[in-house]
Coordinates of C-alpha atoms and ligand atoms in Angstrom, one line a residue:
X390 CA 68.0 -73.0 11.8
X391 CA 70.3 -70.2 10.7
X392 CA 73.7 -72.0 10.8
X393 CA 75.6 -68.8 10.8
X394 CA 74.0 -67.3 13.9
X395 CA 72.6 -70.4 15.5
X396 CA 69.2 -68.7 15.7
X397 CA 65.9 -70.3 14.7
X398 CA 64.4 -68.3 11.8
X399 CA 61.1 -68.5 10.1
X400 CA 60.7 -70.8 7.1
X401 CA 61.1 -69.1 3.7
X402 CA 58.0 -67.5 2.3
X403 CA 55.9 -69.7 -0.1
X404 CA 56.0 -68.3 -3.6
X405 CA 53.2 -70.4 -5.1
X406 CA 50.6 -68.5 -7.2
X407 CA 48.0 -69.1 -4.5
X408 CA 50.3 -67.9 -1.7
X409 CA 51.0 -64.8 -3.8
X410 CA 47.3 -64.2 -4.2
X411 CA 46.9 -64.3 -0.4
X412 CA 49.7 -61.8 0.0
X413 CA 48.0 -59.6 -2.7
X414 CA 44.8 -59.7 -0.6
X415 CA 46.7 -58.2 2.3
X416 CA 48.6 -55.7 0.2
X417 CA 45.5 -54.5 -1.6
X418 CA 43.2 -54.2 1.4
X419 CA 41.8 -51.0 0.1
X420 CA 40.5 -52.7 -3.1
X421 CA 38.7 -55.3 -1.0
X422 CA 37.2 -52.6 1.1
X423 CA 36.0 -50.8 -2.1
X424 CA 34.5 -54.0 -3.3
X425 CA 32.7 -54.5 0.0
X426 CA 31.2 -51.0 -0.2
X427 CA 30.1 -51.7 -3.7
X428 CA 28.3 -54.9 -2.6
X429 CA 26.8 -53.0 0.4
X430 CA 25.3 -50.3 -1.9
X431 CA 24.0 -52.9 -4.4
X432 CA 22.6 -55.0 -1.6
X433 CA 20.8 -52.1 0.1
X434 CA 19.2 -51.1 -3.2
X435 CA 18.1 -54.6 -4.2
X436 CA 16.8 -55.5 -0.8
X437 CA 15.0 -52.2 0.0
X438 CA 13.7 -50.6 -3.2
X439 CA 11.6 -53.5 -4.5
X440 CA 9.6 -53.6 -1.2
X441 CA 8.2 -50.2 -2.1
X442 CA 7.3 -50.9 -5.7
X443 CA 4.1 -52.6 -6.9
X444 CA 4.3 -56.3 -7.5
X445 CA 5.7 -57.1 -11.0
X446 CA 3.2 -58.0 -13.6
X447 CA 3.2 -61.6 -15.0
X448 CA 5.0 -60.5 -18.2
X449 CA 7.8 -58.7 -16.3
X450 CA 11.4 -59.9 -17.1
X451 CA 14.3 -60.1 -14.8
X452 CA 16.3 -57.8 -17.1
X453 CA 13.5 -55.1 -17.2
X454 CA 12.0 -55.2 -13.8
X455 CA 14.0 -54.4 -10.6
X456 CA 11.9 -56.7 -8.4
X457 CA 12.4 -59.7 -10.7
X458 CA 16.1 -58.8 -11.0
X459 CA 16.5 -58.6 -7.3
X460 CA 14.8 -62.0 -6.8
X461 CA 17.1 -63.6 -9.3
X462 CA 20.2 -61.9 -7.9
X463 CA 19.4 -63.0 -4.3
X464 CA 17.8 -66.5 -4.7
X465 CA 18.9 -67.6 -8.2
X466 CA 22.6 -66.5 -8.0
X467 CA 23.7 -65.3 -4.7
X468 CA 22.6 -68.0 -2.3
X469 CA 23.3 -71.2 -4.4
X470 CA 26.7 -70.0 -5.5
X471 CA 27.8 -68.6 -2.1
X472 CA 27.1 -72.1 -0.8
X473 CA 29.2 -73.6 -3.6
X474 CA 32.0 -71.0 -3.3
X475 CA 32.4 -71.8 0.4
X476 CA 32.8 -75.5 -0.3
X477 CA 35.6 -74.6 -2.8
X478 CA 37.3 -71.4 -1.5
X479 CA 36.3 -71.3 2.2
X480 CA 34.6 -68.3 3.6
X481 CA 35.9 -65.8 1.1
X482 CA 32.4 -64.6 0.7
X483 CA 32.3 -63.6 4.4
X484 CA 35.7 -61.9 4.5
X485 CA 35.7 -60.2 1.1
X486 CA 32.1 -59.5 -0.1
X487 CA 29.5 -60.0 2.6
X488 CA 27.6 -56.7 3.2
X489 CA 26.5 -57.6 6.7
X490 CA 30.0 -58.5 7.8
X491 CA 31.4 -55.3 6.3
X492 CA 28.7 -53.2 8.0
X493 CA 28.9 -54.8 11.4
X494 CA 32.7 -54.4 11.4
X495 CA 32.6 -50.8 10.2
X496 CA 30.0 -49.5 12.7
X497 CA 31.8 -51.3 15.5
X498 CA 34.6 -48.7 15.1
X499 CA 32.2 -46.1 16.4
X500 CA 30.2 -48.1 18.9
X501 CA 30.4 -48.8 22.6
X502 CA 33.0 -51.5 22.2
X503 CA 31.6 -53.7 25.0
X504 CA 32.9 -57.2 25.7
X505 CA 31.0 -60.1 24.4
X506 CA 28.3 -61.2 26.9
X507 CA 28.1 -64.8 28.0
X508 CA 24.6 -65.4 26.6
X509 CA 25.9 -64.6 23.1
X510 CA 28.5 -67.4 23.2
X511 CA 25.9 -70.1 23.6
X512 CA 26.7 -72.7 20.9
X513 CA 23.1 -73.2 19.9
X514 CA 22.5 -69.8 18.3
X515 CA 23.7 -70.8 14.8
X516 CA 21.2 -73.7 14.8
X517 CA 18.3 -71.6 16.2
X518 CA 18.9 -68.6 13.9
X519 CA 19.2 -70.9 10.8
X520 CA 16.0 -72.8 11.6
X521 CA 14.0 -69.6 12.5
X522 CA 15.0 -67.7 9.4
X523 CA 14.5 -70.7 7.1
X524 CA 11.0 -71.5 8.5
X525 CA 10.0 -67.8 8.6
X526 CA 11.1 -67.4 5.0
X527 CA 8.8 -70.2 4.0
X528 CA 5.9 -68.8 6.0
X529 CA 6.2 -65.5 4.3
X530 CA 7.2 -66.7 0.8
X531 CA 10.5 -64.9 1.0
X532 CA 11.6 -66.1 -2.4
X533 CA 8.6 -64.7 -4.2
X534 CA 7.9 -61.4 -2.6
X535 CA 10.1 -58.4 -1.8
X536 CA 8.5 -57.3 1.5
X537 CA 9.5 -60.5 3.4
X538 CA 12.9 -60.3 1.7
X539 CA 13.3 -56.8 3.2
X540 CA 12.0 -58.0 6.6
X541 CA 14.3 -61.1 6.8
X542 CA 17.4 -59.9 5.0
X543 CA 17.0 -56.3 6.1
X544 CA 16.2 -57.3 9.7
X545 CA 19.3 -59.5 9.8
X546 CA 21.3 -56.5 8.6
X547 CA 19.8 -54.2 11.2
X548 CA 20.6 -56.7 13.9
X549 CA 24.2 -57.1 12.6
X550 CA 24.6 -53.3 12.8
X551 CA 23.1 -53.1 16.2
X552 CA 25.4 -55.8 17.5
X553 CA 28.4 -54.0 15.9
X554 CA 27.4 -50.8 17.6
X555 CA 27.3 -52.4 21.1
X556 CA 29.8 -55.2 21.2
X557 CA 33.4 -55.4 19.9
X558 CA 35.7 -52.8 18.4
X559 CA 36.5 -53.2 14.7
X560 CA 35.3 -56.8 15.0
X561 CA 32.6 -59.1 13.6
X562 CA 30.9 -60.3 16.8
X563 CA 27.6 -60.7 14.9
X564 CA 29.3 -63.1 12.3
X565 CA 31.0 -65.1 15.0
X566 CA 28.1 -65.7 17.2
X567 CA 24.7 -64.8 15.8
X568 CA 24.6 -64.8 12.0
X569 CA 22.0 -67.3 10.8
X570 CA 24.2 -68.8 8.2
X571 CA 27.5 -68.7 10.0
X572 CA 27.1 -72.2 11.4
X573 CA 26.3 -73.6 7.9
X574 CA 29.3 -71.7 6.4
X575 CA 31.6 -72.9 9.2
X576 CA 30.6 -76.5 8.4
X577 CA 31.0 -76.2 4.6
X578 CA 34.4 -74.5 4.9
X579 CA 35.8 -77.6 6.4
X580 CA 35.9 -79.3 3.0
X581 CA 37.2 -76.3 1.1
X582 CA 40.5 -77.2 -0.7
X583 CA 41.7 -73.5 -0.4
X584 CA 42.4 -72.2 3.0
X585 CA 44.7 -69.9 5.0
X586 CA 47.3 -72.3 6.5
X587 CA 49.2 -71.5 9.7
X588 CA 52.6 -73.0 10.4
X589 CA 52.7 -72.8 14.1
X590 CA 56.4 -73.5 14.4
X591 CA 57.3 -70.8 11.9
X592 CA 55.0 -68.4 13.9
X593 CA 56.8 -69.3 17.1
X594 CA 60.1 -68.9 15.5
X595 CA 59.4 -65.3 14.7
X596 CA 61.6 -62.7 16.5
X597 CA 60.5 -62.0 20.1
X598 CA 59.6 -58.4 19.4
X599 CA 56.8 -59.6 17.0
X600 CA 55.0 -61.9 19.3
X601 CA 51.5 -60.4 19.2
X602 CA 49.3 -60.0 16.2
X603 CA 48.5 -56.4 17.4
X604 CA 52.1 -55.3 17.0
X605 CA 51.7 -56.3 13.4
X606 CA 48.4 -54.5 13.1
X607 CA 46.5 -57.6 12.2
X608 CA 42.8 -57.1 12.9
X609 CA 41.3 -60.6 12.7
X610 CA 37.7 -59.4 12.6
X611 CA 36.1 -62.8 13.5
X612 CA 38.3 -62.9 16.6
X613 CA 40.5 -65.9 15.8
X614 CA 43.7 -66.8 17.6
X615 CA 45.6 -67.0 14.4
X616 CA 48.6 -68.9 15.8
X617 CA 46.4 -71.7 16.9
X618 CA 44.1 -71.8 13.8
X619 CA 43.7 -75.4 12.6
X620 CA 40.3 -75.2 10.9
X621 CA 38.9 -73.1 8.1
X622 CA 35.5 -73.0 9.9
X623 CA 35.8 -69.7 11.6
X624 CA 38.3 -68.0 9.2
X625 CA 36.7 -65.4 6.9
X626 CA 39.6 -65.7 4.5
X627 CA 40.0 -62.0 4.4
X628 CA 43.7 -62.2 3.8
X629 CA 44.7 -59.7 6.5
X630 CA 47.1 -62.1 8.1
X631 CA 48.6 -63.5 4.9
X632 CA 52.4 -63.7 5.1
X633 CA 52.4 -62.9 8.8
X634 CA 55.7 -64.1 10.3
X635 CA 56.2 -66.1 7.1
X636 CA 53.7 -68.5 8.9
X637 CA 50.4 -67.8 7.3
X638 CA 49.7 -68.5 3.6
X639 CA 46.8 -69.1 1.3
X640 CA 47.3 -72.7 0.3
X641 CA 45.8 -75.9 -1.2
X642 CA 44.9 -78.9 0.9
X643 CA 42.9 -82.1 0.4
X644 CA 39.2 -81.4 0.8
X645 CA 39.2 -84.4 3.1
X646 CA 42.0 -83.2 5.3
X647 CA 40.1 -81.4 8.0
X648 CA 37.4 -84.1 8.3
X649 CA 40.0 -86.9 8.6
X650 CA 42.1 -85.3 11.4
X651 CA 42.7 -88.0 14.0
X652 CA 39.9 -88.3 16.5
X653 CA 40.9 -87.0 19.9
X654 CA 43.4 -84.5 18.4
X655 CA 43.4 -81.2 20.4
X656 CA 42.0 -79.3 17.5
X657 CA 39.0 -81.6 17.4
X658 CA 38.2 -81.4 21.1
X659 CA 35.7 -78.5 20.9
X660 CA 33.9 -80.1 18.0
X661 CA 33.6 -83.5 19.8
X662 CA 32.1 -81.9 22.9
X663 CA 29.8 -79.4 21.1
X664 CA 26.8 -81.1 19.6
X665 CA 25.3 -78.0 18.0
X666 CA 27.3 -78.2 14.7
X667 CA 26.2 -81.8 14.3
X668 CA 22.6 -80.9 15.1
X669 CA 22.7 -78.1 12.5
X670 CA 24.0 -80.5 9.9
X671 CA 21.6 -83.3 10.6
X672 CA 18.4 -81.6 11.6
X673 CA 19.0 -78.2 10.0
X674 CA 20.7 -78.6 6.6
X675 CA 19.3 -82.1 6.0
X676 CA 16.0 -81.7 7.9
X677 CA 14.5 -78.2 8.0
X678 CA 16.1 -77.1 4.8
X679 CA 14.9 -80.2 2.9
X680 CA 11.4 -79.7 4.2
X681 CA 11.6 -76.0 3.2
X682 CA 12.6 -76.9 -0.4
X683 CA 10.0 -79.7 -0.8
X684 CA 6.7 -78.7 0.8
X685 CA 5.5 -76.5 -2.0
X686 CA 5.9 -79.4 -4.5
X687 CA 4.4 -82.1 -2.3
X688 CA 1.2 -83.8 -3.4
X689 CA 1.1 -85.2 0.2
X690 CA 0.6 -81.7 1.5
X691 CA -2.3 -81.1 -0.9
X692 CA -3.9 -84.4 0.2
X693 CA -3.4 -83.5 3.9
X694 CA -4.9 -80.1 3.3
X695 CA -8.0 -81.6 1.6
X696 CA -8.5 -84.1 4.4
X697 CA -8.0 -81.4 7.1
X698 CA -10.4 -79.0 5.3
X699 CA -13.0 -81.7 5.0
X700 CA -12.7 -82.6 8.6
X701 CA -13.0 -78.9 9.7
X702 CA -16.0 -78.2 7.4
X703 CA -17.8 -81.3 8.7
X704 CA -17.5 -79.9 12.2
X705 CA -18.5 -76.4 11.1
X706 CA -15.1 -74.9 12.1
X707 CA -14.3 -72.2 9.6
X708 CA -11.7 -69.9 11.1
X709 CA -8.7 -72.0 10.0
X710 CA -10.0 -71.7 6.4
X711 CA -10.1 -67.9 6.6
X712 CA -7.4 -65.6 5.5
X713 CA -4.8 -64.5 8.0
X714 CA -4.4 -61.0 6.8
X715 CA -0.8 -60.4 7.8
X716 CA 1.9 -60.5 5.1
X717 CA 4.6 -60.5 7.8
X718 CA 3.3 -63.7 9.4
X719 CA 2.0 -65.8 6.5
X720 CA 1.9 -65.1 2.8
X721 CA -0.8 -62.5 2.1
X722 CA -1.1 -61.1 -1.4
X723 CA -4.8 -61.1 -2.4
X724 CA -4.0 -58.9 -5.5
X725 CA -2.3 -61.9 -7.1
X726 CA -4.5 -64.6 -5.4
X727 CA -1.8 -65.8 -3.2
X728 CA -3.0 -66.0 0.4
X729 CA -2.2 -68.4 3.2
X730 CA -5.0 -69.3 5.5
X731 CA -4.2 -70.5 9.0
X732 CA -4.7 -74.0 7.7
X733 CA -2.1 -73.5 4.9
X734 CA 0.3 -72.0 7.4
X735 CA -0.2 -74.7 10.0
X736 CA 0.2 -77.5 7.5
X737 CA 3.3 -75.9 6.1
X738 CA 4.9 -75.8 9.5
X739 CA 3.7 -79.3 10.3
X740 CA 5.2 -80.6 7.0
X741 CA 8.6 -79.0 7.6
X742 CA 8.6 -80.3 11.2
X743 CA 7.6 -83.8 10.1
X744 CA 10.3 -84.0 7.4
X745 CA 12.8 -82.7 9.8
X746 CA 12.0 -85.4 12.3
X747 CA 11.8 -88.2 9.8
X748 CA 14.8 -87.4 7.7
X749 CA 16.9 -85.9 10.5
X750 CA 15.9 -88.7 12.9
X751 CA 16.8 -91.4 10.3
X752 CA 20.3 -89.9 9.8
X753 CA 20.8 -89.4 13.5
X754 CA 19.9 -93.0 14.2
X755 CA 22.4 -94.3 11.6
X756 CA 25.1 -92.0 13.0
X757 CA 24.5 -93.2 16.5
X758 CA 24.6 -96.9 15.4
X759 CA 27.7 -96.4 13.3
X760 CA 29.3 -94.4 16.1
X761 CA 28.7 -97.3 18.5
X762 CA 30.1 -99.8 16.1
X763 CA 33.2 -97.8 15.3
X764 CA 33.9 -96.1 18.6
X765 CA 33.6 -92.7 17.0
X766 CA 31.5 -89.9 18.6
X767 CA 28.4 -89.5 16.4
X768 CA 29.2 -85.7 16.3
X769 CA 32.5 -86.4 14.7
X770 CA 31.1 -89.0 12.3
X771 CA 28.4 -86.5 11.3
X772 CA 31.2 -84.3 9.7
X773 CA 31.6 -86.9 7.0
X774 CA 28.1 -85.8 5.8
X775 CA 29.2 -82.3 5.1
X776 CA 29.7 -82.8 1.4
X777 CA 26.3 -84.4 1.0
X778 CA 24.6 -81.7 3.2
X779 CA 26.3 -78.9 1.3
X780 CA 25.3 -80.3 -2.1
X781 CA 21.8 -80.9 -0.8
X782 CA 21.4 -77.2 0.1
X783 CA 23.0 -76.2 -3.2
X784 CA 20.6 -78.4 -5.1
X785 CA 17.6 -77.0 -3.3
X786 CA 18.6 -73.4 -3.9
X787 CA 19.3 -74.2 -7.6
X788 CA 15.6 -75.0 -7.9
X789 CA 15.0 -71.3 -7.5
X790 CA 17.6 -70.6 -10.2
X791 CA 16.0 -72.9 -12.8
X792 CA 12.4 -71.9 -11.9
X793 CA 13.3 -68.3 -12.4
X794 CA 15.1 -69.0 -15.7
X795 CA 12.1 -71.1 -16.8
X796 CA 9.9 -68.0 -16.2
X797 CA 12.1 -66.4 -18.9
X798 CA 11.6 -69.4 -21.2
X799 CA 15.1 -70.7 -20.5
X800 CA 14.3 -74.3 -19.6
X801 CA 17.1 -76.7 -18.6
X802 CA 15.7 -80.2 -19.2
X803 CA 18.9 -81.8 -17.9
X804 CA 18.9 -80.0 -14.6
X805 CA 17.2 -82.7 -12.4
X806 CA 19.5 -85.4 -13.9
X807 CA 22.5 -83.2 -13.0
X808 CA 21.1 -82.6 -9.5
X809 CA 20.6 -86.3 -8.7
X810 CA 24.0 -87.1 -10.1
X811 CA 25.6 -84.4 -7.9
X812 CA 23.8 -85.7 -4.9
X813 CA 24.8 -89.3 -5.6
X814 CA 28.5 -88.3 -6.0
X815 CA 28.3 -86.3 -2.8
X816 CA 26.8 -89.3 -1.0
X817 CA 29.7 -91.4 -2.3
X818 CA 32.2 -88.8 -1.1
X819 CA 30.6 -88.8 2.4
X820 CA 30.7 -92.6 2.4
X821 CA 34.4 -92.8 1.6
X822 CA 35.1 -90.2 4.2
X823 CA 33.4 -92.4 6.8
X824 CA 35.4 -95.4 5.6
X825 CA 38.7 -93.5 6.0
X826 CA 37.8 -91.8 9.2
X827 CA 36.9 -95.0 11.1
X828 CA 39.9 -96.6 12.7
X829 CA 38.1 -99.9 13.1
X830 CA 34.9 -101.4 11.7
X831 CA 35.2 -99.3 8.5
X832 CA 32.5 -101.2 6.7
X833 CA 30.0 -100.3 9.5
X834 CA 31.0 -96.6 9.2
X835 CA 30.7 -96.6 5.5
X836 CA 27.4 -98.5 5.4
X837 CA 26.0 -96.3 8.2
X838 CA 26.7 -93.2 6.2
X839 CA 25.4 -94.7 3.0
X840 CA 22.2 -95.7 4.7
X841 CA 21.9 -92.2 6.3
X842 CA 22.0 -90.6 2.9
X843 CA 19.5 -93.0 1.4
X844 CA 16.3 -91.3 2.7
X845 CA 17.3 -87.7 1.8
X846 CA 18.4 -89.0 -1.6
X847 CA 15.1 -90.8 -2.1
X848 CA 13.3 -87.6 -1.0
X849 CA 15.1 -85.6 -3.7
X850 CA 14.6 -88.3 -6.3
X851 CA 10.8 -88.4 -5.5
X852 CA 10.6 -84.6 -6.0
X853 CA 12.6 -84.6 -9.2
X854 CA 11.1 -87.7 -10.9
X855 CA 7.8 -88.7 -9.3
X856 CA 5.9 -85.6 -8.2
Ligands
SF4_1908 S1 42.6 -65.8 10.4 FE1 41.5 -63.9 10.6 S2 42.8 -62.3 9.7 FE2 43.5 -64.3 8.9 S3 42.4 -64.6 7.0 FE3 41.2 -65.7 8.6 S4 39.7 -64.1 9.2 FE4 41.3 -63.0 8.1

């Protein structure tokens, strides 16, 4: 309150280093746009050019061969550390560096600018898109070959551009509704200790002439109602609204804060009625992704393949043992003796499906039980597993980092110990979150989450130390 005039005024601007960084992001928007275009150019070269080059010879190095370099950049550095960065900084990757986000937003300036159709707002798209791209990536060995990388990453970029050309004006409709990793990023950002915080009372106290974000020229590309923003899930942390009405600032928070908001709070309502984020967490990040990371190392798959092949040969059925002949469906590189038959492909799909059902079903069962005992919706309780699921995905992607480094004779013998220690710490974090979230029967909540993490933890331990 301004005691001299009797009017309500906005709270004084925060001058912390982080808040100043947020304001600098807004002030230096052109520098961010320049960085985005630099990433776009590098991305297009790395995703497109290797697909038209011959496969690298065995002795090729990542510093001397573009294909090897692109593989390391995409799968060894980009994906694992984007996952980690989102758990720490929120979706800065999306708002500052993502080439697809930059392209879809840029082309939407010149497109048709149509309204978002109803079908696109279906909450299941992030789950479906994540599962489809993950499974298709395994079918085509996307980590190992540049053509499927161009098909999957490039295809996603073309789709992002097409969506930008039809729907929205200077917006990121693709990112909000259809991006295959947007759902995962939205979950992980909930535990980020860095976020853009909105002080609603300060916002409302702003002079009447400044009531709409448009009057201030803020273009929130992922279409967020900034005044009501309570979660870091949808915010791309682009910094465009930093300092607005002295109400928005880049700030620190407890990484537990968003998960531990009281159940039934208005900001939780959408999450408690929408089951898709919980399904993505349980059956996507801890089911399909785990299967995708594990199948190629599994001796069970080899045993199943031998048994199935024997069964087919005994019955004189040969076609599943023949080559498929389509690189865009199943791995097909006869020049390096890497060819999936229909049997290989079918078993790979069956393995991922089985691991999804076993691990995801196990976790889901414990969430339901703990939910019943604590009175919490299982979807809400599932959020306590975000740290564990995020670290599980990071650990899986880090396998690509170390295997590529091992190809360069840089072996990290401590890597698996570090991975299992990280996973155990993340399981502990999830367990304490469940304890603190439950209003009653805290022990049941904590034990339920501990039990839920046991099977995926055992699956990782088996891969690291038994297989
Ligand atoms: S609320 Fe919108 S404009 Fe503000 S930082 Fe997040 S994405 Fe950017």
